Coordinates of N, CA and C in Angstrom, one line a residue:
Chain A
E1 N -15.9 12.7 6.2 CA -15.2 13.0 4.9 C -13.9 13.8 5.2
T2 N -12.9 13.4 4.5 CA -11.6 14.0 4.7 C -11.3 15.2 3.8
G3 N -12.2 15.3 2.8 CA -11.9 16.4 1.8 C -10.9 16.0 0.7
V4 N -10.5 14.7 0.8 CA -9.6 14.2 -0.3 C -10.4 13.4 -1.3
T5 N -10.3 13.8 -2.5 CA -11.1 13.1 -3.6 C -10.2 12.4 -4.5
Q6 N -10.7 11.3 -5.1 CA -9.9 10.5 -6.1 C -10.8 10.1 -7.2
S7 N -10.2 10.0 -8.4 CA -10.9 9.5 -9.6 C -10.0 8.7 -10.5
P8 N -10.6 7.7 -11.2 CA -12.0 7.3 -11.0 C -12.1 6.4 -9.8
T9 N -13.3 5.9 -9.5 CA -13.5 5.1 -8.3 C -13.1 3.6 -8.7
H10 N -13.4 3.2 -9.9 CA -13.1 1.9 -10.3 C -12.6 1.9 -11.7
L11 N -11.7 1.0 -12.1 CA -11.1 1.0 -13.4 C -10.7 -0.5 -13.7
I12 N -11.0 -0.8 -15.0 CA -10.5 -2.2 -15.5 C -9.6 -1.9 -16.7
K13 N -8.5 -2.5 -16.6 CA -7.5 -2.4 -17.7 C -7.0 -3.8 -18.0
T14 N -6.3 -3.9 -19.2 CA -5.7 -5.2 -19.5 C -4.2 -5.1 -19.4
R15 N -3.6 -6.2 -19.2 CA -2.1 -6.3 -19.0 C -1.4 -5.5 -20.2
G16 N -0.4 -4.7 -19.8 CA 0.4 -4.0 -20.8 C -0.1 -2.6 -21.0
Q17 N -1.3 -2.3 -20.6 CA -1.8 -0.9 -20.8 C -1.3 0.0 -19.7
Q18 N -1.6 1.3 -19.9 CA -1.1 2.4 -19.0 C -2.4 3.0 -18.3
V19 N -2.2 3.5 -17.1 CA -3.3 4.0 -16.4 C -2.9 5.3 -15.6
T20 N -3.8 6.2 -15.5 CA -3.6 7.5 -14.7 C -4.6 7.6 -13.7
L21 N -4.2 7.7 -12.5 CA -5.2 7.9 -11.4 C -5.0 9.4 -10.8
R22 N -6.1 10.0 -10.3 CA -6.0 11.4 -9.9 C -6.4 11.5 -8.5
C23 N -5.9 12.6 -7.9 CA -6.2 12.9 -6.5 C -6.2 14.4 -6.2
S24 N -7.2 14.8 -5.5 CA -7.2 16.2 -5.1 C -7.1 16.2 -3.5
S25 N -6.1 16.9 -3.1 CA -5.8 16.9 -1.6 C -6.8 17.8 -0.9
Q26 N -6.8 17.6 0.5 CA -7.6 18.5 1.3 C -7.1 19.9 1.3
S27 N -8.0 20.9 1.3 CA -7.6 22.3 1.2 C -6.5 22.6 2.2
G28 N -5.5 23.3 1.7 CA -4.4 23.7 2.6 C -3.3 22.7 2.7
H29 N -3.5 21.4 2.3 CA -2.5 20.4 2.4 C -1.6 20.4 1.2
N30 N -0.2 20.5 1.4 CA 0.7 20.6 0.3 C 1.5 19.3 0.0
T31 N 1.1 18.2 0.7 CA 1.8 17.0 0.6 C 0.9 15.8 0.3
V32 N 1.2 15.1 -0.7 CA 0.4 14.0 -1.2 C 1.2 12.7 -1.2
S33 N 0.7 11.6 -0.6 CA 1.3 10.3 -0.6 C 0.4 9.3 -1.3
W34 N 1.0 8.4 -2.0 CA 0.3 7.4 -2.7 C 0.6 6.0 -2.1
Y35 N -0.4 5.2 -2.0 CA -0.2 3.9 -1.4 C -1.0 2.9 -2.3
Q36 N -0.4 1.6 -2.3 CA -1.1 0.5 -3.0 C -1.5 -0.5 -1.9
Q37 N -2.8 -0.9 -1.9 CA -3.3 -1.8 -0.9 C -3.8 -3.1 -1.7
A38 N -3.1 -4.2 -1.6 CA -3.6 -5.4 -2.1 C -4.6 -6.0 -1.1
L39 N -5.4 -6.9 -1.6 CA -6.5 -7.5 -0.8 C -5.9 -8.2 0.4
G40 N -6.4 -7.9 1.6 CA -6.0 -8.5 2.8 C -4.7 -8.0 3.4
Q41 N -4.1 -6.9 2.8 CA -2.8 -6.4 3.2 C -3.0 -4.9 3.7
G42 N -2.0 -4.4 4.4 CA -2.0 -3.0 4.7 C -1.5 -2.2 3.5
P43 N -1.8 -0.9 3.5 CA -1.3 -0.1 2.4 C 0.3 -0.1 2.3
Q44 N 0.8 -0.1 1.1 CA 2.2 0.0 0.9 C 2.6 1.3 0.2
F45 N 3.6 2.0 0.7 CA 3.9 3.3 0.3 C 4.6 3.2 -1.1
I46 N 4.0 4.1 -2.0 CA 4.6 4.1 -3.4 C 5.5 5.3 -3.5
F47 N 5.0 6.5 -3.3 CA 5.8 7.7 -3.2 C 5.1 8.9 -2.6
Q48 N 5.8 10.0 -2.4 CA 5.2 11.2 -1.8 C 5.7 12.4 -2.6
Y49 N 4.8 13.4 -2.7 CA 5.1 14.6 -3.4 C 4.9 15.8 -2.4
Y50 N 5.8 16.7 -2.3 CA 5.8 17.9 -1.5 C 6.1 19.0 -2.3
R51 N 5.1 20.0 -2.5 CA 5.3 21.2 -3.3 C 5.9 20.8 -4.6
E52 N 5.3 19.9 -5.3 CA 5.5 19.5 -6.7 C 6.8 18.7 -6.9
E53 N 7.5 18.3 -5.8 CA 8.7 17.6 -6.0 C 8.5 16.2 -5.3
E54 N 9.1 15.1 -5.9 CA 9.0 13.8 -5.3 C 9.9 13.9 -4.0
N55 N 9.3 13.5 -2.9 CA 9.9 13.7 -1.6 C 10.3 12.4 -0.9
G56 N 10.1 11.3 -1.6 CA 10.4 10.0 -1.0 C 9.7 8.9 -1.9
R57 N 10.3 7.7 -1.9 CA 9.7 6.7 -2.7 C 9.9 5.3 -2.0
G58 N 8.9 4.5 -2.2 CA 9.0 3.1 -1.7 C 9.6 2.1 -2.7
N59 N 9.4 0.9 -2.4 CA 10.0 -0.2 -3.3 C 9.1 -0.5 -4.5
F60 N 8.9 0.4 -5.3 CA 8.1 0.2 -6.5 C 9.0 0.6 -7.7
P61 N 8.7 -0.2 -8.8 CA 9.6 0.0 -10.0 C 9.3 1.4 -10.7
P62 N 10.2 1.8 -11.6 CA 10.0 3.1 -12.2 C 8.8 3.2 -13.1
R63 N 8.1 2.1 -13.4 CA 6.9 2.3 -14.2 C 5.8 2.9 -13.4
F64 N 6.0 3.0 -12.1 CA 5.1 3.8 -11.3 C 5.7 5.2 -11.2
S65 N 5.0 6.2 -11.7 CA 5.5 7.5 -11.6 C 4.3 8.5 -11.2
G66 N 4.7 9.7 -10.9 CA 3.7 10.6 -10.4 C 4.0 12.1 -10.8
L67 N 3.0 12.9 -10.4 CA 3.1 14.3 -10.6 C 2.3 15.0 -9.5
Q68 N 2.8 16.2 -9.1 CA 2.0 17.1 -8.3 C 1.9 18.4 -9.0
F69 N 0.7 19.0 -9.0 CA 0.5 20.2 -9.7 C 0.5 21.4 -8.7
P70 N 0.6 22.7 -9.3 CA 0.7 23.8 -8.4 C -0.5 23.9 -7.4
N71 N -1.7 23.4 -7.7 CA -2.8 23.4 -6.8 C -2.7 22.2 -5.8
Y72 N -1.6 21.5 -5.9 CA -1.3 20.3 -5.0 C -2.1 19.1 -5.3
S73 N -2.9 19.1 -6.4 CA -3.5 17.9 -6.8 C -2.4 17.0 -7.4
S74 N -2.7 15.7 -7.6 CA -1.6 14.8 -8.0 C -2.2 13.7 -8.9
E75 N -1.2 13.1 -9.6 CA -1.5 12.0 -10.5 C -0.6 10.8 -10.2
L76 N -1.1 9.6 -10.3 CA -0.2 8.4 -10.3 C -0.4 7.8 -11.6
N77 N 0.7 7.5 -12.3 CA 0.8 6.9 -13.6 C 1.4 5.5 -13.4
V78 N 0.8 4.5 -14.0 CA 1.4 3.2 -14.0 C 1.5 2.7 -15.5
N79 N 2.7 2.4 -16.0 CA 2.9 1.9 -17.3 C 3.0 0.4 -17.3
A80 N 2.8 -0.2 -18.5 CA 3.0 -1.6 -18.7 C 2.4 -2.4 -17.5
L81 N 1.1 -2.3 -17.4 CA 0.3 -2.9 -16.3 C 0.5 -4.4 -16.2
E82 N 0.7 -4.9 -15.0 CA 0.8 -6.3 -14.7 C -0.4 -6.8 -13.9
L83 N -0.6 -8.1 -13.9 CA -1.8 -8.6 -13.2 C -1.7 -8.2 -11.7
D84 N -0.5 -8.3 -11.1 CA -0.3 -8.0 -9.7 C -0.5 -6.5 -9.4
D85 N -0.7 -5.7 -10.4 CA -1.0 -4.3 -10.1 C -2.5 -4.1 -9.7
S86 N -3.2 -5.1 -9.8 CA -4.6 -5.1 -9.3 C -4.7 -4.8 -7.8
A87 N -5.3 -3.7 -7.4 CA -5.3 -3.3 -6.0 C -6.1 -2.1 -5.8
L88 N -6.2 -1.7 -4.6 CA -6.8 -0.4 -4.2 C -5.7 0.6 -4.1
Y89 N -5.8 1.7 -4.9 CA -4.8 2.8 -4.8 C -5.3 3.9 -4.0
L90 N -4.6 4.3 -3.0 CA -5.0 5.3 -2.0 C -4.1 6.5 -2.1
C91 N -4.7 7.6 -2.1 CA -4.0 8.9 -2.0 C -4.3 9.5 -0.6
A92 N -3.2 10.0 0.0 CA -3.4 10.6 1.3 C -2.8 12.0 1.3
S93 N -3.4 13.0 1.9 CA -2.8 14.3 2.0 C -2.5 14.7 3.4
S94 N -1.5 15.5 3.5 CA -1.1 16.0 4.9 C -0.6 17.4 4.8
L95 N -0.5 18.0 5.9 CA -0.1 19.4 6.0 C 1.4 19.5 6.1
G96 N 2.1 19.3 5.0 CA 3.6 19.3 5.1 C 4.1 17.9 5.4
W97 N 5.3 17.6 5.0 CA 5.8 16.3 5.1 C 6.3 16.0 6.6
I98 N 6.5 17.1 7.3 CA 6.9 16.9 8.7 C 5.7 16.5 9.5
Q99 N 4.5 17.0 9.2 CA 3.3 16.7 9.9 C 2.8 15.4 9.2
E100 N 2.9 14.3 9.9 CA 2.7 13.0 9.3 C 1.2 12.5 9.4
T101 N 0.3 13.2 10.0 CA -1.0 12.8 10.0 C -1.6 12.8 8.6
Q102 N -1.9 11.7 8.1 CA -2.3 11.6 6.7 C -3.8 11.2 6.6
Y103 N -4.5 11.9 5.7 CA -5.9 11.7 5.6 C -6.1 11.1 4.2
F104 N -6.8 10.0 4.2 CA -7.0 9.2 2.9 C -8.2 9.6 2.1
G105 N -8.1 9.5 0.8 CA -9.2 9.6 -0.1 C -9.9 8.3 -0.2
P106 N -11.0 8.2 -0.9 CA -11.8 7.0 -1.0 C -11.1 5.9 -1.8
G107 N -10.1 6.2 -2.6 CA -9.4 5.2 -3.3 C -9.9 4.9 -4.7
T108 N -9.0 4.3 -5.5 CA -9.4 3.8 -6.8 C -9.1 2.4 -6.9
R109 N -10.1 1.6 -7.2 CA -9.9 0.1 -7.3 C -9.6 -0.2 -8.7
L110 N -8.4 -0.7 -9.0 CA -7.9 -1.1 -10.3 C -7.9 -2.6 -10.4
L111 N -8.5 -3.1 -11.5 CA -8.4 -4.5 -11.9 C -7.7 -4.6 -13.2
V112 N -6.7 -5.4 -13.2 CA -5.9 -5.7 -14.4 C -6.2 -7.1 -14.9
L113 N -6.7 -7.2 -16.1 CA -7.0 -8.6 -16.6 C -6.0 -9.0 -17.7
Chain B
Q1 N 11.4 -10.1 8.7 CA 10.4 -9.6 9.7 C 9.8 -8.3 9.2
K2 N 8.5 -8.3 9.3 CA 7.8 -7.1 8.9 C 8.1 -5.9 9.9
E3 N 8.1 -4.7 9.4 CA 8.4 -3.6 10.3 C 7.3 -3.3 11.3
V4 N 6.0 -3.6 10.9 CA 4.9 -3.4 11.8 C 4.1 -4.7 11.8
E5 N 3.9 -5.3 12.9 CA 3.2 -6.6 13.0 C 1.9 -6.5 13.7
Q6 N 0.9 -7.1 13.2 CA -0.4 -7.1 13.8 C -1.0 -8.6 13.7
N7 N -1.7 -9.0 14.7 CA -2.4 -10.3 14.5 C -3.6 -10.0 13.6
S8 N -3.7 -10.9 12.6 CA -4.8 -10.7 11.6 C -6.2 -10.9 12.1
G9 N -6.3 -11.7 13.2 CA -7.6 -12.0 13.7 C -8.3 -13.0 13.0
P10 N -9.7 -13.1 13.0 CA -10.5 -12.1 13.6 C -10.5 -12.1 15.1
L11 N -10.7 -10.9 15.7 CA -10.9 -10.8 17.1 C -12.4 -10.6 17.3
S12 N -13.0 -11.5 18.1 CA -14.4 -11.4 18.3 C -14.7 -11.0 19.7
V13 N -15.5 -10.0 19.9 CA -15.9 -9.6 21.3 C -17.4 -9.3 21.3
P14 N -18.0 -9.5 22.4 CA -19.5 -9.2 22.5 C -19.7 -7.7 22.6
E15 N -20.9 -7.3 22.2 CA -21.2 -5.9 22.3 C -21.1 -5.4 23.7
G16 N -20.5 -4.2 23.9 CA -20.4 -3.7 25.3 C -19.1 -4.0 25.9
A17 N -18.3 -4.9 25.4 CA -17.0 -5.4 25.9 C -15.9 -4.4 25.5
I18 N -14.7 -4.6 26.1 CA -13.5 -3.9 25.7 C -12.8 -4.7 24.6
A19 N -12.5 -4.1 23.5 CA -11.7 -4.7 22.5 C -10.3 -4.2 22.6
S20 N -9.3 -5.1 22.6 CA -7.9 -4.7 22.7 C -7.1 -5.2 21.5
L21 N -6.6 -4.2 20.8 CA -5.9 -4.5 19.5 C -4.4 -4.1 19.7
N22 N -3.5 -5.0 19.3 CA -2.1 -4.8 19.5 C -1.2 -4.7 18.3
C23 N -0.1 -4.1 18.4 CA 0.8 -3.9 17.3 C 2.2 -3.8 17.8
T24 N 3.2 -4.4 17.2 CA 4.6 -4.3 17.5 C 5.3 -3.7 16.3
Y25 N 6.4 -3.1 16.6 CA 7.2 -2.5 15.5 C 8.7 -2.8 15.7
S26 N 9.4 -2.8 14.6 CA 10.8 -3.2 14.7 C 11.8 -2.0 14.6
D27 N 11.3 -0.9 14.0 CA 12.1 0.3 13.7 C 12.2 1.2 15.0
R28 N 13.3 1.2 15.7 CA 13.3 2.0 16.9 C 13.4 3.5 16.6
G29 N 13.6 3.8 15.4 CA 13.5 5.2 15.0 C 12.1 5.7 14.8
S30 N 11.1 4.8 14.8 CA 9.7 5.3 14.7 C 9.4 6.2 15.9
Q31 N 8.7 7.3 15.6 CA 8.4 8.2 16.6 C 6.9 8.4 16.8
S32 N 6.2 8.2 15.7 CA 4.7 8.5 15.7 C 4.0 7.3 15.2
F33 N 2.8 7.1 15.8 CA 2.0 5.9 15.5 C 0.5 6.3 15.3
F34 N -0.1 5.6 14.4 CA -1.4 5.9 14.0 C -2.3 4.7 14.0
W35 N -3.5 4.9 14.4 CA -4.5 3.8 14.2 C -5.6 4.3 13.2
Y36 N -5.8 3.4 12.2 CA -6.8 3.7 11.2 C -7.8 2.6 11.3
R37 N -9.1 2.9 11.0 CA -10.1 1.9 10.9 C -10.5 1.8 9.4
Q38 N -10.7 0.6 8.9 CA -11.0 0.4 7.5 C -12.2 -0.6 7.4
Y39 N -13.3 0.0 6.9 CA -14.5 -0.9 6.7 C -14.3 -1.6 5.3
S40 N -14.9 -2.7 5.2 CA -14.7 -3.5 3.9 C -15.1 -2.7 2.7
G41 N -14.1 -2.6 1.8 CA -14.4 -1.9 0.5 C -14.2 -0.4 0.6
K42 N -13.8 0.1 1.8 CA -13.6 1.5 2.0 C -12.1 1.9 2.2
S43 N -11.8 3.1 2.3 CA -10.5 3.6 2.6 C -10.2 3.7 4.1
P44 N -9.0 3.7 4.5 CA -8.7 3.9 6.0 C -9.1 5.2 6.5
E45 N -9.6 5.2 7.7 CA -10.1 6.4 8.4 C -9.3 6.6 9.7
L46 N -8.7 7.7 9.9 CA -7.9 8.0 11.0 C -8.8 8.0 12.3
I47 N -8.3 7.2 13.3 CA -9.0 7.2 14.6 C -8.2 8.0 15.6
M48 N -6.9 7.7 15.7 CA -6.0 8.4 16.7 C -4.6 8.3 16.3
F49 N -3.8 9.3 16.8 CA -2.3 9.2 16.7 C -1.7 9.4 18.1
I50 N -0.5 8.8 18.3 CA 0.1 9.0 19.5 C 1.6 9.1 19.3
Y51 N 2.3 10.0 20.0 CA 3.7 10.3 19.8 C 4.5 10.0 21.1
S52 N 3.8 10.1 22.3 CA 4.6 10.0 23.5 C 4.2 8.7 24.2
N53 N 5.2 8.2 25.0 CA 4.9 7.0 25.8 C 3.7 7.2 26.8
G54 N 2.9 6.2 27.0 CA 1.8 6.3 27.9 C 0.5 6.1 27.1
D55 N -0.6 6.7 27.7 CA -1.9 6.5 27.2 C -2.4 7.8 26.6
K56 N -3.3 7.7 25.6 CA -4.0 8.9 25.1 C -5.4 8.4 24.8
E57 N -6.3 9.2 25.4 CA -7.7 8.8 25.3 C -8.5 9.8 24.4
D58 N -9.5 9.2 23.7 CA -10.3 10.0 22.9 C -11.7 9.3 22.8
G59 N -12.6 9.8 23.6 CA -13.9 9.1 23.6 C -13.8 7.7 24.1
R60 N -14.3 6.8 23.3 CA -14.3 5.3 23.7 C -12.9 4.7 23.3
F61 N -12.0 5.4 22.7 CA -10.7 4.9 22.3 C -9.6 5.3 23.2
T62 N -8.7 4.4 23.5 CA -7.5 4.7 24.2 C -6.3 4.1 23.4
A63 N -5.3 4.9 23.0 CA -4.1 4.4 22.4 C -3.0 4.3 23.5
Q64 N -2.2 3.3 23.5 CA -1.1 3.1 24.4 C 0.1 2.9 23.6
L65 N 1.2 3.6 24.1 CA 2.5 3.4 23.4 C 3.6 3.1 24.5
N66 N 4.4 2.1 24.2 CA 5.5 1.7 25.0 C 6.7 1.6 24.1
K67 N 7.5 2.6 24.0 CA 8.7 2.6 23.1 C 9.8 1.7 23.5
A68 N 9.9 1.4 24.8 CA 10.9 0.5 25.3 C 10.6 -0.9 24.8
S69 N 9.3 -1.3 24.8 CA 8.9 -2.6 24.3 C 8.5 -2.6 22.9
Q70 N 8.5 -1.4 22.2 CA 8.2 -1.3 20.8 C 6.8 -1.9 20.6
Y71 N 5.8 -1.4 21.3 CA 4.5 -1.9 21.4 C 3.5 -0.8 21.4
V72 N 2.4 -0.9 20.6 CA 1.4 0.0 20.5 C 0.1 -0.7 20.6
S73 N -0.9 -0.2 21.3 CA -2.2 -0.8 21.4 C -3.3 0.2 21.3
L74 N -4.5 -0.4 21.0 CA -5.7 0.4 20.9 C -6.8 -0.3 21.7
L75 N -7.4 0.4 22.6 CA -8.5 -0.2 23.4 C -9.8 0.5 22.9
I76 N -10.8 -0.3 22.7 CA -12.1 0.3 22.4 C -13.1 -0.2 23.5
R77 N -13.5 0.8 24.2 CA -14.5 0.5 25.3 C -15.9 0.5 24.7
D78 N -16.8 -0.3 25.4 CA -18.2 -0.3 25.1 C -18.3 -0.6 23.5
S79 N -17.7 -1.7 23.1 CA -17.7 -2.0 21.7 C -19.1 -2.1 21.1
Q80 N -19.2 -1.6 19.9 CA -20.5 -1.6 19.2 C -20.4 -2.4 17.9
P81 N -21.5 -3.0 17.4 CA -21.4 -3.7 16.1 C -20.8 -2.8 15.0
S82 N -21.1 -1.5 15.1 CA -20.5 -0.6 14.1 C -19.0 -0.5 14.2
D83 N -18.4 -1.0 15.2 CA -16.9 -1.0 15.3 C -16.3 -2.1 14.5
S84 N -17.1 -3.0 14.1 CA -16.6 -4.2 13.3 C -16.0 -3.7 12.0
A85 N -14.7 -3.9 11.9 CA -13.9 -3.4 10.8 C -12.5 -4.0 10.9
T86 N -11.6 -3.6 10.0 CA -10.2 -3.9 10.1 C -9.5 -2.7 10.7
Y87 N -8.6 -2.9 11.7 CA -7.9 -1.8 12.3 C -6.4 -1.9 11.9
L88 N -6.0 -0.8 11.3 CA -4.6 -0.8 10.8 C -3.7 0.1 11.7
C89 N -2.6 -0.5 12.1 CA -1.6 0.3 12.9 C -0.5 0.7 11.9
A90 N -0.1 2.0 12.1 CA 1.0 2.5 11.2 C 2.0 3.3 12.0
G91 N 3.2 3.2 11.6 CA 4.3 3.9 12.3 C 5.1 4.7 11.3
G92 N 5.8 5.8 11.8 CA 6.6 6.6 11.0 C 7.5 7.5 11.9
P93 N 8.8 7.5 11.7 CA 9.7 8.4 12.4 C 9.5 9.8 11.9
T94 N 9.8 10.8 12.8 CA 9.7 12.2 12.4 C 10.6 12.4 11.2
G95 N 10.0 13.1 10.2 CA 10.8 13.4 9.0 C 10.8 12.4 8.0
R96 N 10.3 11.2 8.3 CA 10.3 10.1 7.3 C 9.1 10.4 6.4
R97 N 9.2 10.0 5.1 CA 8.2 10.4 4.2 C 7.0 9.5 4.2
A98 N 7.1 8.3 4.8 CA 6.0 7.4 4.6 C 5.5 6.8 5.9
L99 N 4.3 6.4 5.9 CA 3.8 5.5 7.0 C 4.0 4.1 6.6
T100 N 4.4 3.3 7.6 CA 4.6 1.8 7.4 C 3.4 1.2 8.1
F101 N 2.6 0.5 7.4 CA 1.4 -0.1 7.9 C 1.6 -1.6 8.3
G102 N 0.9 -2.1 9.3 CA 0.7 -3.5 9.5 C -0.4 -4.0 8.6
S103 N -0.6 -5.3 8.6 CA -1.6 -5.9 7.7 C -3.0 -5.8 8.2
G104 N -3.2 -5.3 9.5 CA -4.5 -5.0 10.1 C -5.0 -6.2 10.9
T105 N -5.9 -5.9 11.8 CA -6.6 -6.9 12.7 C -8.1 -6.7 12.4
R106 N -8.7 -7.8 12.1 CA -10.2 -7.7 11.8 C -10.9 -7.9 13.1
L107 N -11.7 -6.9 13.5 CA -12.5 -7.0 14.7 C -14.0 -7.2 14.4
Q108 N -14.5 -8.2 15.1 CA -16.0 -8.5 15.0 C -16.6 -8.3 16.3
V109 N -17.6 -7.4 16.4 CA -18.4 -7.2 17.6 C -19.7 -7.8 17.4
Q110 N -19.9 -8.8 18.3 CA -21.1 -9.6 18.2 C -22.3 -9.0 19.0
P111 N -23.5 -8.8 18.3 CA -24.6 -8.1 19.0 C -25.1 -9.0 20.2

């Protein structure tokens, strides 16, 4: 167990809806990164938060947004869901953004119908 | 060209054999490399990381890095059926915000 938790574990939404996924990082970790993993692919970087500020972003549209809270927990919000958003969403925490060893939570599996 | 390339497999080895998993990368700025194991339906689990050229051993696992050839490998000695999983290679230069993952190699260890 990495100490990183995510909720919910599974979610079903319809196209056009909005979703919020949550992550609690490992104790003492102030950096959270979010990844999207489609079936049969490696995780793709969405964005990273360090001390409540966005610290980097991958090639995802603005309808993917996030927050990090003072206790370093984090949210991923996706607006206007599309069928291709169906994937496993992974949150990873690390001790600072310079320390790149990232520990993953169990993930949230999102299905968009 | 993908930044991190892995053979998708499956790589099939008999129980007790050495499994060799390989990964190449295109970004010469990459400084650190990670191997994660992912069981079906689960999230990636960190096995090892390596920053320096050469070998790094941890139990049955040995990671090898050759920056001149832009090549990373993972050897699993005395493979067990419980090692059957997808192995993800990831790279990231120091200071970069993200890890770049390959698509993973599926390993099957036959009893």
